[in-house]
CSV table of C-alpha atoms and ligand atoms in Angstrom, one decimal:
chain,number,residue,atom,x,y,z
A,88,UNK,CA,-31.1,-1.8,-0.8
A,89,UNK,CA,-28.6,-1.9,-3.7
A,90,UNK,CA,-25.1,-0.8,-3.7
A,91,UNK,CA,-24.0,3.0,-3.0
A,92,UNK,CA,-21.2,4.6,-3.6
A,93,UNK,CA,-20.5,8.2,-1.5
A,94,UNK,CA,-17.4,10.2,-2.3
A,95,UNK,CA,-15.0,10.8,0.1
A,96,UNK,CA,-13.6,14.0,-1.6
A,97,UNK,CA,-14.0,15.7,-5.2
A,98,UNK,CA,-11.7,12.2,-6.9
A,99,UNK,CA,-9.9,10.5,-3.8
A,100,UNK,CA,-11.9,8.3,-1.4
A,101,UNK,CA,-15.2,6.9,-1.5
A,102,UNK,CA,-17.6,4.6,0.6
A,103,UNK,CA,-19.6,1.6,-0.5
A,104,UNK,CA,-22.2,0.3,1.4
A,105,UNK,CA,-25.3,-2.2,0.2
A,106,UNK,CA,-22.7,-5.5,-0.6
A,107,UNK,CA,-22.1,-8.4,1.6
A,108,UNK,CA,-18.0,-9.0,0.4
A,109,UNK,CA,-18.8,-12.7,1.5
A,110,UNK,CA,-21.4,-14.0,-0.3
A,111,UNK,CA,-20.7,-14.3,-4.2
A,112,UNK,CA,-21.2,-11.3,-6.1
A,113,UNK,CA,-22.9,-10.2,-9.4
A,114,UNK,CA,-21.2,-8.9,-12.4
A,115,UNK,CA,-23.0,-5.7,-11.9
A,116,UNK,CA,-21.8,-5.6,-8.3
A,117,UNK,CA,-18.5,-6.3,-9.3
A,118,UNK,CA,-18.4,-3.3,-12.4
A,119,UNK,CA,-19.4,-0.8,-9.8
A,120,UNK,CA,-16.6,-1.7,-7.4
A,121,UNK,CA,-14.0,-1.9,-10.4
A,122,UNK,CA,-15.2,1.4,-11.5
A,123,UNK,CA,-15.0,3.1,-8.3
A,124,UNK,CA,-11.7,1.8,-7.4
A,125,UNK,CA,-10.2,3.4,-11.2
A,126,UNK,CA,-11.4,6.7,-10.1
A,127,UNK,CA,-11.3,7.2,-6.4
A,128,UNK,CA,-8.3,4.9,-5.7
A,129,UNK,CA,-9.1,4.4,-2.2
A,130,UNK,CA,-12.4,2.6,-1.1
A,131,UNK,CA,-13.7,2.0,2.4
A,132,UNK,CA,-16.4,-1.0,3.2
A,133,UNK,CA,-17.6,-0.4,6.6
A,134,UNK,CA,-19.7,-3.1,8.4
A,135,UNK,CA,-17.6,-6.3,6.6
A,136,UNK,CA,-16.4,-8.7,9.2
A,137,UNK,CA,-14.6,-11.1,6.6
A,138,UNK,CA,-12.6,-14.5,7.9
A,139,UNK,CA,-9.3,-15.1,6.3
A,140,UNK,CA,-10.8,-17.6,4.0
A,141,UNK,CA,-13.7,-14.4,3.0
A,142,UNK,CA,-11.3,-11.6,2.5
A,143,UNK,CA,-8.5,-14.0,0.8
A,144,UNK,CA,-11.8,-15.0,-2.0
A,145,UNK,CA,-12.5,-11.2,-2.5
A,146,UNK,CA,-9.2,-10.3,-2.9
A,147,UNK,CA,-8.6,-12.7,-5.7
A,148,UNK,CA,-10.9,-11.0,-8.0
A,149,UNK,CA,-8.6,-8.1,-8.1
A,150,UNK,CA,-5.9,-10.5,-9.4
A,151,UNK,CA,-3.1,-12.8,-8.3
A,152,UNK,CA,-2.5,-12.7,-4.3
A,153,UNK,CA,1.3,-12.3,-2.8
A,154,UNK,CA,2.6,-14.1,0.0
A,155,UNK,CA,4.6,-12.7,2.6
A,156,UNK,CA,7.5,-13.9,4.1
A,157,UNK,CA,8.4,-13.5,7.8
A,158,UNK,CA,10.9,-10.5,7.3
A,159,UNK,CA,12.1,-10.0,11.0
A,160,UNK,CA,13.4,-13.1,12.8
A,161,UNK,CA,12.5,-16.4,11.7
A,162,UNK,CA,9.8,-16.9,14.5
A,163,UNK,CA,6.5,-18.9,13.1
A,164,UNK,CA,3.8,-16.8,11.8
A,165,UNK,CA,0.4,-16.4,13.8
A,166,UNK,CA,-1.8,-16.8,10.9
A,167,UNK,CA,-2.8,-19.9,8.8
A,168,UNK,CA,-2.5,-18.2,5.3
A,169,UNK,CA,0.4,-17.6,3.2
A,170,UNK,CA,-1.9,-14.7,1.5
A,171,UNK,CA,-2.3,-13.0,4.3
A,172,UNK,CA,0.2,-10.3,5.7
A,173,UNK,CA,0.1,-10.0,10.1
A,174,UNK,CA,-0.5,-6.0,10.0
A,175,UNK,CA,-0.7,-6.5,13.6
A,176,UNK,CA,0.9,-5.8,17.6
A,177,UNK,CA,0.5,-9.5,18.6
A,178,UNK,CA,3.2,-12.2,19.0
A,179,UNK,CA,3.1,-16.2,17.5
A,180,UNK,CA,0.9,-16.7,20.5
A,181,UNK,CA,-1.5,-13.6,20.3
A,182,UNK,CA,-0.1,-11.3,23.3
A,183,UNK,CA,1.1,-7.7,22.5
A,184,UNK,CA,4.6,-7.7,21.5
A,185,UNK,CA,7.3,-6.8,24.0
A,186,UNK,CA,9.0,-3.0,23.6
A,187,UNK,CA,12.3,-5.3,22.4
A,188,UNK,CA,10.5,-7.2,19.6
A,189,UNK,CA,12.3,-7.1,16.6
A,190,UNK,CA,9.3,-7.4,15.0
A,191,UNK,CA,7.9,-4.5,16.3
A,192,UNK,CA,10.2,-2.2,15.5
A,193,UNK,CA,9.8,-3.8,11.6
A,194,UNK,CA,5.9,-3.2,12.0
A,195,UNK,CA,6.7,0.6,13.2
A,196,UNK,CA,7.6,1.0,9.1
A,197,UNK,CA,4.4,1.3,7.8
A,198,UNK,CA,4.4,4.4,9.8
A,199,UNK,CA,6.4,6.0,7.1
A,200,UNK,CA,4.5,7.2,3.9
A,201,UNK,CA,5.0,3.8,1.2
A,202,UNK,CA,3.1,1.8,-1.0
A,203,UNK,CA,3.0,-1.5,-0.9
A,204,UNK,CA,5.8,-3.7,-2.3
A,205,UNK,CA,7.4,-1.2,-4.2
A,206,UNK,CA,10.9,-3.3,-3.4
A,207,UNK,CA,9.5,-6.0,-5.3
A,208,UNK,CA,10.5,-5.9,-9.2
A,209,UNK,CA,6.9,-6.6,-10.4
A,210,UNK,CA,4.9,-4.5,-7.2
A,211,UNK,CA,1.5,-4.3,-5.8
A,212,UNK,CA,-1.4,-3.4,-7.6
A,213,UNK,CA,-3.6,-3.3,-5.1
A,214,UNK,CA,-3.9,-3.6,-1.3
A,215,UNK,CA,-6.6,-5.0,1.0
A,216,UNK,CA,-6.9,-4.3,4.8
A,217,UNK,CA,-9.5,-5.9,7.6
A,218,UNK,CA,-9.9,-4.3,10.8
A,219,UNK,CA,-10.2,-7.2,13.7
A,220,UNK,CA,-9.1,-5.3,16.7
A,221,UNK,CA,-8.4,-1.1,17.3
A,222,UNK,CA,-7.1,0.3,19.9
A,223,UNK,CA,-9.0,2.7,21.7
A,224,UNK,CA,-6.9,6.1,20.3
A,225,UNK,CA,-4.4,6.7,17.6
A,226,UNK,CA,-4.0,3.8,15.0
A,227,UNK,CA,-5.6,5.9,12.3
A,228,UNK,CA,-4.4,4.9,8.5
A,229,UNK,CA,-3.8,8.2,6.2
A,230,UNK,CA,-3.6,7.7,2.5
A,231,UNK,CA,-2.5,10.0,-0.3
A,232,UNK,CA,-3.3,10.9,-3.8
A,233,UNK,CA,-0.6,10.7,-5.9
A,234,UNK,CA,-2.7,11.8,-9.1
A,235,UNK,CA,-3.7,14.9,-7.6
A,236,UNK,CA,-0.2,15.3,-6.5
A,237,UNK,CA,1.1,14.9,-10.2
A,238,UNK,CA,-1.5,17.6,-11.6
A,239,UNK,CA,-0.6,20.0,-9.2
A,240,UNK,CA,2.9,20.2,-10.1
A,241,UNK,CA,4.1,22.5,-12.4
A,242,UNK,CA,4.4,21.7,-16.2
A,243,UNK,CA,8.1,22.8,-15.8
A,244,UNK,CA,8.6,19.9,-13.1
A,245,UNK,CA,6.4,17.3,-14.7
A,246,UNK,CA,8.8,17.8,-17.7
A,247,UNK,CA,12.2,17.4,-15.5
A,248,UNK,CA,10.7,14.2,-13.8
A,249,UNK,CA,9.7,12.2,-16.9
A,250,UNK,CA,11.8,9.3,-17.5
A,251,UNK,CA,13.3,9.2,-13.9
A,252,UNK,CA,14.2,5.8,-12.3
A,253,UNK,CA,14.1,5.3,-8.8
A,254,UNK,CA,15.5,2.4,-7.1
A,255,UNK,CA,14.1,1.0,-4.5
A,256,UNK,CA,14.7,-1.3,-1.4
A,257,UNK,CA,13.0,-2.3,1.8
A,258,UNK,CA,16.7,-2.4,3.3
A,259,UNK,CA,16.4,1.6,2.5
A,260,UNK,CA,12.9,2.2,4.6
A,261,UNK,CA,13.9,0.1,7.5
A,262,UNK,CA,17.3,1.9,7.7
A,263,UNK,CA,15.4,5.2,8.4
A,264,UNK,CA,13.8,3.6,11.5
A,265,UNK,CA,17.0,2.2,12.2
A,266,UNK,CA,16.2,-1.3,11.7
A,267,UNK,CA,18.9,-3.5,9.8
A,268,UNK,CA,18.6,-6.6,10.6
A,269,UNK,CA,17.1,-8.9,8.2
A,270,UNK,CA,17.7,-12.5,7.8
A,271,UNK,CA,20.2,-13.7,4.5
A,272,UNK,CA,17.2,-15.0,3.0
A,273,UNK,CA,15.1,-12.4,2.5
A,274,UNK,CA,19.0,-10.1,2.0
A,275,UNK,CA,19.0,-12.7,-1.2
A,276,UNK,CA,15.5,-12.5,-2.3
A,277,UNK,CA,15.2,-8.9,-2.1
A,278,UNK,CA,18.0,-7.4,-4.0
A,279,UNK,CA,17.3,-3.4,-5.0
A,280,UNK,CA,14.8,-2.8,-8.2
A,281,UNK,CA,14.0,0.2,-10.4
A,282,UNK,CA,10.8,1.6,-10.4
A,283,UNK,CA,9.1,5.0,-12.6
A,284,UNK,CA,8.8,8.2,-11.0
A,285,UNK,CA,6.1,9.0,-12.9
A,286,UNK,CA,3.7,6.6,-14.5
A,287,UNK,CA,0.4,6.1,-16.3
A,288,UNK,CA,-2.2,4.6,-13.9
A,289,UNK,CA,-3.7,2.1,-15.9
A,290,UNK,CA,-7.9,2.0,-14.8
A,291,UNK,CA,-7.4,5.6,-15.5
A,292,UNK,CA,-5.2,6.3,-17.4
A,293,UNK,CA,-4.3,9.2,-15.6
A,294,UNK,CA,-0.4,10.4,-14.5
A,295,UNK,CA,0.5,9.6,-11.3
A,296,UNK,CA,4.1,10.1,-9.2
A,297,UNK,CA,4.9,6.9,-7.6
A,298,UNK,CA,6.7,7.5,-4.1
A,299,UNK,CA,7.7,5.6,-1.4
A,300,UNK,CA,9.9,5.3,1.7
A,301,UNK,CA,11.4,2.2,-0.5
A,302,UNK,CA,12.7,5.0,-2.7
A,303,UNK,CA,16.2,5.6,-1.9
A,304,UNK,CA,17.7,7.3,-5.4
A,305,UNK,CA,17.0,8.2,-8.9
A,306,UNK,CA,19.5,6.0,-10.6
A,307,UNK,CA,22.4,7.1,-13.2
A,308,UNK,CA,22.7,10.4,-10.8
A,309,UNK,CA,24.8,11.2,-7.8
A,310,UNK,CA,23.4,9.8,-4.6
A,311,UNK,CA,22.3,13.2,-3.1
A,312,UNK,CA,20.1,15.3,-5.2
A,313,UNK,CA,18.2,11.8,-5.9
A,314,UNK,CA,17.3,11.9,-2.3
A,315,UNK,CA,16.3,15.1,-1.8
A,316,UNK,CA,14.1,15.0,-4.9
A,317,UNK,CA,12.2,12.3,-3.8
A,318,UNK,CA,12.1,13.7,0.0
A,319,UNK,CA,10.8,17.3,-1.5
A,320,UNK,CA,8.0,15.2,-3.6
A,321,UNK,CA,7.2,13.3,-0.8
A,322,UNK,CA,6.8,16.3,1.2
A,323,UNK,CA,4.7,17.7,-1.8
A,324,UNK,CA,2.6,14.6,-2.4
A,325,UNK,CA,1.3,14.3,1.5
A,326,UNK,CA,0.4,18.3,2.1
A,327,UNK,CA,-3.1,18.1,3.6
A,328,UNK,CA,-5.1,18.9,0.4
A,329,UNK,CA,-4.1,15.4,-0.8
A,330,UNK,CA,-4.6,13.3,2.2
A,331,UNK,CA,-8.0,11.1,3.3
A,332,UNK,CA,-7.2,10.1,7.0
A,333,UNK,CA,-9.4,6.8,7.9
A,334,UNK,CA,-10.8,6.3,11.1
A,335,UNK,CA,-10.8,2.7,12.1
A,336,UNK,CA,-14.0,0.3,13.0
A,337,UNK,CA,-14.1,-3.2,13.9
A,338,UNK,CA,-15.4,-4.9,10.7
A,339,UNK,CA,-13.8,-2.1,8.3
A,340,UNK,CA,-12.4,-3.9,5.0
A,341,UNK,CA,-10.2,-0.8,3.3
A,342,UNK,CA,-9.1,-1.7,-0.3
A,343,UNK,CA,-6.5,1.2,-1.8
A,344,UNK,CA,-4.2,1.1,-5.6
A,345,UNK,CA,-0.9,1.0,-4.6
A,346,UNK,CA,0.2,2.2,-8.1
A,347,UNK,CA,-1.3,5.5,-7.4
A,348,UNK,CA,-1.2,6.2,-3.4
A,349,UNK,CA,0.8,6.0,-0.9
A,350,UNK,CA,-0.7,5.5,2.5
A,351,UNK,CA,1.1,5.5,6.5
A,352,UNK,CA,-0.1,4.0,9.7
A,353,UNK,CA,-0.5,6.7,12.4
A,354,UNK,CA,1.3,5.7,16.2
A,355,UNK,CA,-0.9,4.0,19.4
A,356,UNK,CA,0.6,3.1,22.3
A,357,UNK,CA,1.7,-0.3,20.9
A,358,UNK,CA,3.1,-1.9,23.7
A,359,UNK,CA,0.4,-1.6,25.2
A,360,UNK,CA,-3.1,-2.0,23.1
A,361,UNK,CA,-3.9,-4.2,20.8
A,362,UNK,CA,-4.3,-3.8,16.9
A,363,UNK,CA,-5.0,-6.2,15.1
A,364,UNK,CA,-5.6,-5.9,10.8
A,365,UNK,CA,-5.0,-8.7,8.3
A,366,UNK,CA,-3.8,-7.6,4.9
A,367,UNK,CA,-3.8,-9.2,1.3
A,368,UNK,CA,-1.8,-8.1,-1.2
A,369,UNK,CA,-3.0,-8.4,-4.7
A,370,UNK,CA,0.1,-8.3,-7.1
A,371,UNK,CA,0.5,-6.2,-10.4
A,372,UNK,CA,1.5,-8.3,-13.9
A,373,UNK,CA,4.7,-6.1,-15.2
A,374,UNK,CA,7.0,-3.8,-13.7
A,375,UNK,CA,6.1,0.1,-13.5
A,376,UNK,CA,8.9,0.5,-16.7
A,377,UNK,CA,8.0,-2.9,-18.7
A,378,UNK,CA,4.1,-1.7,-18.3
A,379,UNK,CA,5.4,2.1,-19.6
A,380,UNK,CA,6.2,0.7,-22.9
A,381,UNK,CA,2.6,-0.8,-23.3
A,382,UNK,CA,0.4,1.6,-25.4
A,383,UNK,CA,-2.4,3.0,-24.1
A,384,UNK,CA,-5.2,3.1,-24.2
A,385,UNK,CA,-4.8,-0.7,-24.0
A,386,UNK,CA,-7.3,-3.4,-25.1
A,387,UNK,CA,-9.9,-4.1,-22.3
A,388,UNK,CA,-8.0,-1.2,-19.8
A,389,UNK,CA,-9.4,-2.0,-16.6
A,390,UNK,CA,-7.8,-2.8,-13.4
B,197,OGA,C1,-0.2,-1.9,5.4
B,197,OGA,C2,0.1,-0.7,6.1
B,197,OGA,C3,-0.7,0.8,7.9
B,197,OGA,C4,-1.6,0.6,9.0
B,197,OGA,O1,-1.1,-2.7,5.9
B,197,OGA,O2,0.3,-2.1,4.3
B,197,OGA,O3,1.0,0.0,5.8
B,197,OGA,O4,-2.2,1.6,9.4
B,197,OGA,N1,-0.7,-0.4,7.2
B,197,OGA,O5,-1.7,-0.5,9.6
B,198,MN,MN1,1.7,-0.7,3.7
């Protein structure tokens, strides 16, 4: 059986089955996976039990693979790879985390609507997510459609929020959680960056709002009104209509654009089952302002 791709809703979601994402796969293979992830953003491949080694050589196709750096504490990671970010519950050693963990309270971010790397001056493109342990409730993924979000606004707002910069900062999501305690190297390395609020997707070429919990203020206005902007779009972007909430199996391999989606974690009891998911990060070529000024349609759009 060849590969099949079933829609998740009308433009936002879909599922591909009939492809082993280990062995090597042909260029047609490839097109319809590229094509599918342009226009659904969001692709689920149940039934995929990658290694590290399997999910870091499918990532790579999408483009060039971030590393992650051990944000909270300085402890020795638990995994081999550089490319490959511990989404995870477990300590160095592989127990659940204690409730006093630092790094726990770190992980407890993603449960705040984001996209990936948005704090990073050149951010994600795409992200890439293997399920290796769930726990038995709760521990769902939700992910929005920040397309849809866009074309439901009205033209009167799409015109004020044209332009906007945002700056962004992962010192400004982990202070809503209340964590603040980051080492100086990654205080160094990190240093705030500006970011769209509204740019052209480029496998679709398609507006989009790009959102995050990184986003802490349009820049050249007073702190305030930035805020609540970006809190009442957030609100907006994640009303029901444009959310896909993913279910978790062992073996699940979900790939989402980060340039178009935002996505949360959902809570389980954390201290006390185990969840396990390794993530690889796949990271864009420009920033969302320097890639603005590109024309489009560009030569060979695609991912
Ligand atoms: C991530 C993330 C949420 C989750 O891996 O980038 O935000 O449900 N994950 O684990
Ligand atoms: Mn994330």
């Amino acid at each position: 059986m060849g590969i099949a791709v079933r829609p998740l809703g009308p433009e936002f979601g879909a599922e591909i089955t009939g492809v082993d994402l280990a062995a090597p796969l042909a260029a047609e293979t490839w097109a319809v996976i590229d094509e599918a992830f342009n226009r659904y953003a969001v692709l689920v491949f149940p039934g995929q039990p990658l290694d590290d080694e399997q999910q870091i050589a499918f990532s790579r196709h999408f483009g060039p693979l971030e590393t992650s750096p051990e944000y909270a504490g300085s402890k020795k990671s638990r995994l081999k790879w550089p490319e490959i970010a511990d989404i995870s519950n477990l300590d160095p050693e592989g127990r659940v985390m204690s409730a006093e963990d630092k790094r726990l309270l770190f992980n407890r971010g993603n449960q705040l609507w984001h996209t990936d790397s948005s704090f990073k001056f050149v951010p994600a493109r795409c992200s890439l997510l293997s399920a290796r342990e769930i726990p038995p409730s709760g521990g769902e993924t939700e992910f929005a459609d920040l397309r849809a979000a866009y074309d439901a606004l009205p033209e009167e707002k799409k015109r004020a929020l044209d332009g906007l910069v945002v700056e962004h900062s992962i010192f400004r999501s982990r202070e809503q959680i209340g964590f603040a305690e980051f080492n100086e190297e990654i205080r160094r390395e990190l240093p705030p960056v500006p970011q769209l609020m509204v740019r052209r997707h480029p496998g679709s070429g398609r507006k989009t709002l790009y959102l995050a919990s990184h986003a802490s203020h349009v820049i050249g206005w007073p702190l305030e009104p930035g805020r609540a902007l970006i809190e009442e779009l957030i609100a907006f972007a994640t009303e029901p209509r444009f959310v896909y909430r993913h279910r978790w199996s062992v073996g699940d391999l979900v790939m989402w654009d980060d340039r178009c989606t935002m996505h949360r974690g959902r809570p389980y009891d954390d201290t006390r089952h185990r969840r396990d998911m390794h993530r690889t990060t796949v990271s864009d070529e420009l920033n969302t302002i320097e890639r603005e000024r590109e024309p489009w349609p560009r030569r060979g759009a695609g991912l």
